[in-house]
C-alpha cells in the first residue's frame, strides 16, 4: 500500500520567514495530494491540494509543488504569521483512492 | 453550507465497555469516512462508505469495531468492548474527492 513520509517533524520559524514541509510517497499511481492544517484540539482543515497533472499550485501565501518523477511534494508558506502555527499533514491517495496521511509537522511561528 | 456533524464531542468510558459515535456528512456527499487519530499521529482510515456500501474496511479491527450507514446518509461507529489503546480522536469525513472533516469525538478509555 501507499506509504507517505513527512519531514521535518517540527519546524520553528521567525515571523515573516518562509516555511517548507516535504513529503514523499511510494505509490506511483497516486494522483491526488492534499494538505491539511490542524490547530490544537480542532479538526484537520483542507488548505490546498494538487492533482498529478499539475506541477505547482498557489493560493495567496501558500503553494504546493509536485514532482511525480521523484515522487515528492512540498508545501511552502511565505511571510509566516503567528496564526500559521499548527500541525500540517500531507496526504496522498493510494491506487484504491484511499488517503494515506503523513505523520505531521508541528510548525511554530515565533514573533 | 453546513459542515460534517459529529456527536458526542467527548466520551470517557472504562475498558470493556461499549461506545457509539454518530456522524452526519455534508449534504449530497456520497462518500463517508471514519478515521482514528491517536495523539501525535496523522489520521488513519478505519472504514470508507460509498452511499450505504462499504468500499474499504481493511484497517477496521472487526473483532471489536463495527460501522454502518444504513440509509446512505448518517453513520454510526461502535466499539465493543473498548480497550485502553482505543483512546483517540475519532474523525468522520465526507467528500467524493476533497475530504472535509467533522470536529471529532475524543474518546478516553480508562
mmCIF file of C-alpha atoms in Angstrom:
data_model
loop_
_atom_site.group_PDB
_atom_site.id
_atom_site.type_symbol
_atom_site.label_atom_id
_atom_site.label_comp_id
_atom_site.label_asym_id
_atom_site.label_seq_id
_atom_site.Cartn_x
_atom_site.Cartn_y
_atom_site.Cartn_z
ATOM 1 C CA UNK A 1 0.000 0.000 0.000
ATOM 2 C CA UNK A 2 0.849 3.680 -0.055
ATOM 3 C CA UNK A 3 3.490 4.982 2.354
ATOM 4 C CA UNK A 4 3.829 8.722 2.965
ATOM 5 C CA UNK A 5 6.822 10.156 4.775
ATOM 6 C CA UNK A 6 6.844 13.737 6.014
ATOM 7 C CA UNK A 7 9.743 15.946 7.129
ATOM 8 C CA UNK A 8 10.551 17.695 9.332
ATOM 9 C CA UNK A 9 8.514 16.623 12.338
ATOM 10 C CA UNK A 10 8.916 20.068 13.895
ATOM 11 C CA UNK A 11 9.702 23.411 12.293
ATOM 12 C CA UNK A 12 10.353 26.660 14.088
ATOM 13 C CA UNK A 13 10.440 29.860 12.033
ATOM 14 C CA UNK A 14 10.592 33.571 12.714
ATOM 15 C CA UNK A 15 7.536 35.556 11.770
ATOM 16 C CA UNK A 16 7.885 36.756 8.206
ATOM 17 C CA UNK A 17 10.193 33.933 7.140
ATOM 18 C CA UNK A 18 9.212 31.062 4.855
ATOM 19 C CA UNK A 19 8.423 27.502 5.895
ATOM 20 C CA UNK A 20 8.805 24.407 3.745
ATOM 21 C CA UNK A 21 7.476 20.937 4.511
ATOM 22 C CA UNK A 22 8.380 17.974 2.337
ATOM 23 C CA UNK A 23 6.630 14.667 1.735
ATOM 24 C CA UNK A 24 7.477 11.577 -0.281
ATOM 25 C CA UNK A 25 5.107 8.850 -1.406
ATOM 26 C CA UNK A 26 5.596 5.328 -2.653
ATOM 27 C CA UNK A 27 2.661 4.527 -4.948
ATOM 28 C CA UNK A 28 3.332 5.806 -8.483
ATOM 29 C CA UNK A 29 -0.430 5.565 -9.176
ATOM 30 C CA UNK A 30 -1.212 8.260 -6.588
ATOM 31 C CA UNK A 31 -2.927 11.205 -8.255
ATOM 32 C CA UNK A 32 -4.220 13.491 -5.510
ATOM 33 C CA UNK A 33 -2.178 15.248 -2.823
ATOM 34 C CA UNK A 34 -3.975 17.394 -0.222
ATOM 35 C CA UNK A 35 -2.513 19.324 2.683
ATOM 36 C CA UNK A 36 -4.351 19.763 5.968
ATOM 37 C CA UNK A 37 -3.802 22.205 8.816
ATOM 38 C CA UNK A 38 -4.805 21.111 12.306
ATOM 39 C CA UNK A 39 -4.813 23.513 15.218
ATOM 40 C CA UNK A 40 -4.729 22.125 18.731
ATOM 41 C CA UNK A 41 -7.977 20.396 19.601
ATOM 42 C CA UNK A 42 -9.577 21.179 16.250
ATOM 43 C CA UNK A 43 -10.426 19.277 13.086
ATOM 44 C CA UNK A 44 -7.996 18.933 10.170
ATOM 45 C CA UNK A 45 -8.800 21.625 7.605
ATOM 46 C CA UNK A 46 -8.031 21.275 3.921
ATOM 47 C CA UNK A 47 -5.832 24.231 2.959
ATOM 48 C CA UNK A 48 -4.607 23.331 -0.512
ATOM 49 C CA UNK A 49 -4.407 20.328 -2.798
ATOM 50 C CA UNK A 50 -2.807 19.360 -6.069
ATOM 51 C CA UNK A 51 -3.531 16.727 -8.671
ATOM 52 C CA UNK A 52 -0.966 14.744 -10.585
ATOM 53 C CA UNK A 53 -1.477 16.629 -13.853
ATOM 54 C CA UNK A 54 -0.281 19.872 -12.256
ATOM 55 C CA UNK A 55 3.234 20.714 -11.083
ATOM 56 C CA UNK A 56 2.515 23.696 -8.877
ATOM 57 C CA UNK A 57 -0.449 25.446 -7.303
ATOM 58 C CA UNK A 58 -0.559 28.669 -5.330
ATOM 59 C CA UNK A 59 -3.153 30.256 -3.064
ATOM 60 C CA UNK A 60 -2.083 33.561 -1.532
ATOM 61 C CA UNK A 61 0.775 32.774 0.894
ATOM 62 C CA UNK A 62 0.710 29.004 0.440
ATOM 63 C CA UNK A 63 1.893 26.948 -2.504
ATOM 64 C CA UNK A 64 2.347 23.286 -3.242
ATOM 65 C CA UNK A 65 4.760 21.721 -5.704
ATOM 66 C CA UNK A 66 4.704 18.177 -7.045
ATOM 67 C CA UNK A 67 7.497 16.163 -8.637
ATOM 68 C CA UNK A 68 5.925 12.967 -9.955
ATOM 69 C CA UNK A 69 9.197 11.539 -11.203
ATOM 70 C CA UNK A 70 10.819 11.782 -7.782
ATOM 71 C CA UNK A 71 7.509 11.074 -6.004
ATOM 72 C CA UNK A 72 7.691 14.002 -3.673
ATOM 73 C CA UNK A 73 5.616 17.091 -2.986
ATOM 74 C CA UNK A 74 6.130 20.108 -0.790
ATOM 75 C CA UNK A 75 4.170 22.818 0.997
ATOM 76 C CA UNK A 76 5.570 26.333 1.009
ATOM 77 C CA UNK A 77 4.300 29.039 3.337
ATOM 78 C CA UNK A 78 5.654 32.533 2.736
ATOM 79 C CA UNK A 79 5.583 35.546 5.068
ATOM 80 C CA UNK A 80 4.635 33.347 8.015
ATOM 81 C CA UNK A 81 2.371 34.743 10.704
ATOM 82 C CA UNK A 82 1.661 33.541 14.268
ATOM 83 C CA UNK A 83 -1.715 32.160 13.111
ATOM 84 C CA UNK A 84 0.160 29.760 10.817
ATOM 85 C CA UNK A 85 1.292 27.864 13.931
ATOM 86 C CA UNK A 86 -0.323 24.420 13.763
ATOM 87 C CA UNK A 87 0.316 20.816 12.753
ATOM 88 C CA UNK A 88 0.361 20.315 8.987
ATOM 89 C CA UNK A 89 -0.371 16.935 7.400
ATOM 90 C CA UNK A 90 0.342 15.894 3.847
ATOM 91 C CA UNK A 91 -1.564 13.021 2.272
ATOM 92 C CA UNK A 92 -1.631 11.010 -0.925
ATOM 93 C CA UNK A 93 -4.176 8.709 -2.467
ATOM 94 C CA UNK A 94 -3.198 5.101 -2.951
ATOM 95 C CA UNK A 95 -4.172 3.126 -6.025
ATOM 96 C CA UNK A 96 -7.606 2.454 -4.450
ATOM 97 C CA UNK A 97 -8.293 6.158 -3.920
ATOM 98 C CA UNK A 98 -7.710 5.901 -0.190
ATOM 99 C CA UNK A 99 -5.895 8.794 1.520
ATOM 100 C CA UNK A 100 -2.715 7.928 3.384
ATOM 101 C CA UNK A 101 -1.529 10.663 5.751
ATOM 102 C CA UNK A 102 1.968 11.650 6.749
ATOM 103 C CA UNK A 103 2.921 11.825 10.421
ATOM 104 C CA UNK A 104 2.576 15.609 10.569
ATOM 105 C CA UNK A 105 4.809 18.655 11.022
ATOM 106 C CA UNK A 106 4.451 20.917 14.052
ATOM 107 C CA UNK A 107 5.057 24.452 12.813
ATOM 108 C CA UNK A 108 5.811 27.133 15.382
ATOM 109 C CA UNK A 109 5.982 30.751 14.234
ATOM 110 C CA UNK A 110 7.718 32.968 16.755
ATOM 111 C CA UNK A 111 7.142 36.747 16.745
ATOM 112 C CA UNK B 1 -23.278 25.099 3.708
ATOM 113 C CA UNK B 2 -23.312 23.034 6.908
ATOM 114 C CA UNK B 3 -20.207 21.003 7.665
ATOM 115 C CA UNK B 4 -19.776 17.459 8.897
ATOM 116 C CA UNK B 5 -21.504 16.971 12.249
ATOM 117 C CA UNK B 6 -20.382 14.513 14.928
ATOM 118 C CA UNK B 7 -21.540 13.597 18.389
ATOM 119 C CA UNK B 8 -20.681 13.273 21.142
ATOM 120 C CA UNK B 9 -17.648 15.550 21.254
ATOM 121 C CA UNK B 10 -16.143 13.826 24.278
ATOM 122 C CA UNK B 11 -16.614 10.432 25.856
ATOM 123 C CA UNK B 12 -14.949 8.743 28.809
ATOM 124 C CA UNK B 13 -15.571 5.033 29.375
ATOM 125 C CA UNK B 14 -13.972 2.172 31.211
ATOM 126 C CA UNK B 15 -12.249 -0.649 29.360
ATOM 127 C CA UNK B 16 -14.558 -3.427 28.245
ATOM 128 C CA UNK B 17 -17.486 -1.021 27.970
ATOM 129 C CA UNK B 18 -19.105 -0.152 24.654
ATOM 130 C CA UNK B 19 -19.418 3.213 22.945
ATOM 131 C CA UNK B 20 -21.017 4.582 19.783
ATOM 132 C CA UNK B 21 -20.273 7.642 17.699
ATOM 133 C CA UNK B 22 -22.548 9.370 15.218
ATOM 134 C CA UNK B 23 -21.741 11.286 12.061
ATOM 135 C CA UNK B 24 -23.832 13.307 9.632
ATOM 136 C CA UNK B 25 -21.935 14.185 6.444
ATOM 137 C CA UNK B 26 -22.183 17.260 4.263
ATOM 138 C CA UNK B 27 -25.419 17.118 2.308
ATOM 139 C CA UNK B 28 -25.013 15.378 -1.023
ATOM 140 C CA UNK B 29 -21.700 13.685 -0.255
ATOM 141 C CA UNK B 30 -21.938 10.031 -1.197
ATOM 142 C CA UNK B 31 -18.619 9.052 0.390
ATOM 143 C CA UNK B 32 -18.148 8.962 4.144
ATOM 144 C CA UNK B 33 -15.012 8.033 6.066
ATOM 145 C CA UNK B 34 -14.193 7.186 9.672
ATOM 146 C CA UNK B 35 -10.654 7.866 10.855
ATOM 147 C CA UNK B 36 -8.831 7.203 14.098
ATOM 148 C CA UNK B 37 -6.299 9.828 15.155
ATOM 149 C CA UNK B 38 -4.013 8.898 18.011
ATOM 150 C CA UNK B 39 -2.269 11.802 19.728
ATOM 151 C CA UNK B 40 0.753 12.930 17.738
ATOM 152 C CA UNK B 41 -0.128 10.947 14.619
ATOM 153 C CA UNK B 42 -1.926 11.516 11.351
ATOM 154 C CA UNK B 43 -5.460 10.241 10.827
ATOM 155 C CA UNK B 44 -5.727 6.541 9.981
ATOM 156 C CA UNK B 45 -8.635 5.359 7.867
ATOM 157 C CA UNK B 46 -10.866 2.803 9.579
ATOM 158 C CA UNK B 47 -13.677 2.473 7.053
ATOM 159 C CA UNK B 48 -14.936 4.105 3.869
ATOM 160 C CA UNK B 49 -18.561 4.057 2.692
ATOM 161 C CA UNK B 50 -19.903 4.862 -0.754
ATOM 162 C CA UNK B 51 -23.594 5.569 -0.189
ATOM 163 C CA UNK B 52 -24.551 2.690 2.143
ATOM 164 C CA UNK B 53 -21.968 0.209 0.891
ATOM 165 C CA UNK B 54 -18.501 -0.448 2.352
ATOM 166 C CA UNK B 55 -15.638 0.403 -0.015
ATOM 167 C CA UNK B 56 -12.720 -0.270 2.332
ATOM 168 C CA UNK B 57 -12.616 -1.630 5.875
ATOM 169 C CA UNK B 58 -9.215 -3.269 5.723
ATOM 170 C CA UNK B 59 -7.913 -1.395 8.784
ATOM 171 C CA UNK B 60 -11.026 -1.760 10.914
ATOM 172 C CA UNK B 61 -10.457 -4.112 13.893
ATOM 173 C CA UNK B 62 -13.566 -6.108 13.153
ATOM 174 C CA UNK B 63 -13.462 -8.130 16.358
ATOM 175 C CA UNK B 64 -14.416 -5.002 18.295
ATOM 176 C CA UNK B 65 -15.291 -2.223 15.848
ATOM 177 C CA UNK B 66 -18.380 -2.039 13.661
ATOM 178 C CA UNK B 67 -19.858 0.679 11.487
ATOM 179 C CA UNK B 68 -22.986 1.163 9.474
ATOM 180 C CA UNK B 69 -24.570 3.673 7.142
ATOM 181 C CA UNK B 70 -27.992 2.200 6.646
ATOM 182 C CA UNK B 71 -29.715 4.913 4.593
ATOM 183 C CA UNK B 72 -26.666 6.260 2.828
ATOM 184 C CA UNK B 73 -26.610 9.458 4.883
ATOM 185 C CA UNK B 74 -25.572 9.436 8.540
ATOM 186 C CA UNK B 75 -23.360 6.764 10.047
ATOM 187 C CA UNK B 76 -22.512 5.210 13.387
ATOM 188 C CA UNK B 77 -19.237 3.695 14.559
ATOM 189 C CA UNK B 78 -19.304 1.352 17.522
ATOM 190 C CA UNK B 79 -16.594 -0.126 19.720
ATOM 191 C CA UNK B 80 -17.400 -3.151 21.864
ATOM 192 C CA UNK B 81 -15.550 -3.949 24.062
ATOM 193 C CA UNK B 82 -13.223 -0.966 24.316
ATOM 194 C CA UNK B 83 -9.526 -1.315 25.118
ATOM 195 C CA UNK B 84 -7.127 1.229 26.573
ATOM 196 C CA UNK B 85 -5.418 1.594 23.196
ATOM 197 C CA UNK B 86 -8.674 2.783 21.636
ATOM 198 C CA UNK B 87 -8.177 6.142 23.321
ATOM 199 C CA UNK B 88 -8.025 8.552 20.390
ATOM 200 C CA UNK B 89 -9.984 11.115 18.438
ATOM 201 C CA UNK B 90 -12.457 9.558 16.027
ATOM 202 C CA UNK B 91 -12.934 11.742 12.982
ATOM 203 C CA UNK B 92 -15.635 11.489 10.392
ATOM 204 C CA UNK B 93 -15.082 12.993 6.949
ATOM 205 C CA UNK B 94 -17.115 13.248 3.785
ATOM 206 C CA UNK B 95 -16.394 14.167 0.188
ATOM 207 C CA UNK B 96 -16.056 12.412 -3.092
ATOM 208 C CA UNK B 97 -12.501 13.722 -3.707
ATOM 209 C CA UNK B 98 -11.650 16.530 -1.323
ATOM 210 C CA UNK B 99 -12.367 15.279 2.176
ATOM 211 C CA UNK B 100 -13.869 17.559 4.820
ATOM 212 C CA UNK B 101 -13.588 16.574 8.450
ATOM 213 C CA UNK B 102 -16.011 16.843 11.323
ATOM 214 C CA UNK B 103 -14.935 18.112 14.779
ATOM 215 C CA UNK B 104 -14.240 14.596 16.021
ATOM 216 C CA UNK B 105 -15.075 12.654 19.167
ATOM 217 C CA UNK B 106 -12.332 12.473 21.768
ATOM 218 C CA UNK B 107 -12.547 9.048 23.409
ATOM 219 C CA UNK B 108 -10.742 8.263 26.649
ATOM 220 C CA UNK B 109 -10.727 4.657 27.819
ATOM 221 C CA UNK B 110 -9.716 4.210 31.466
#
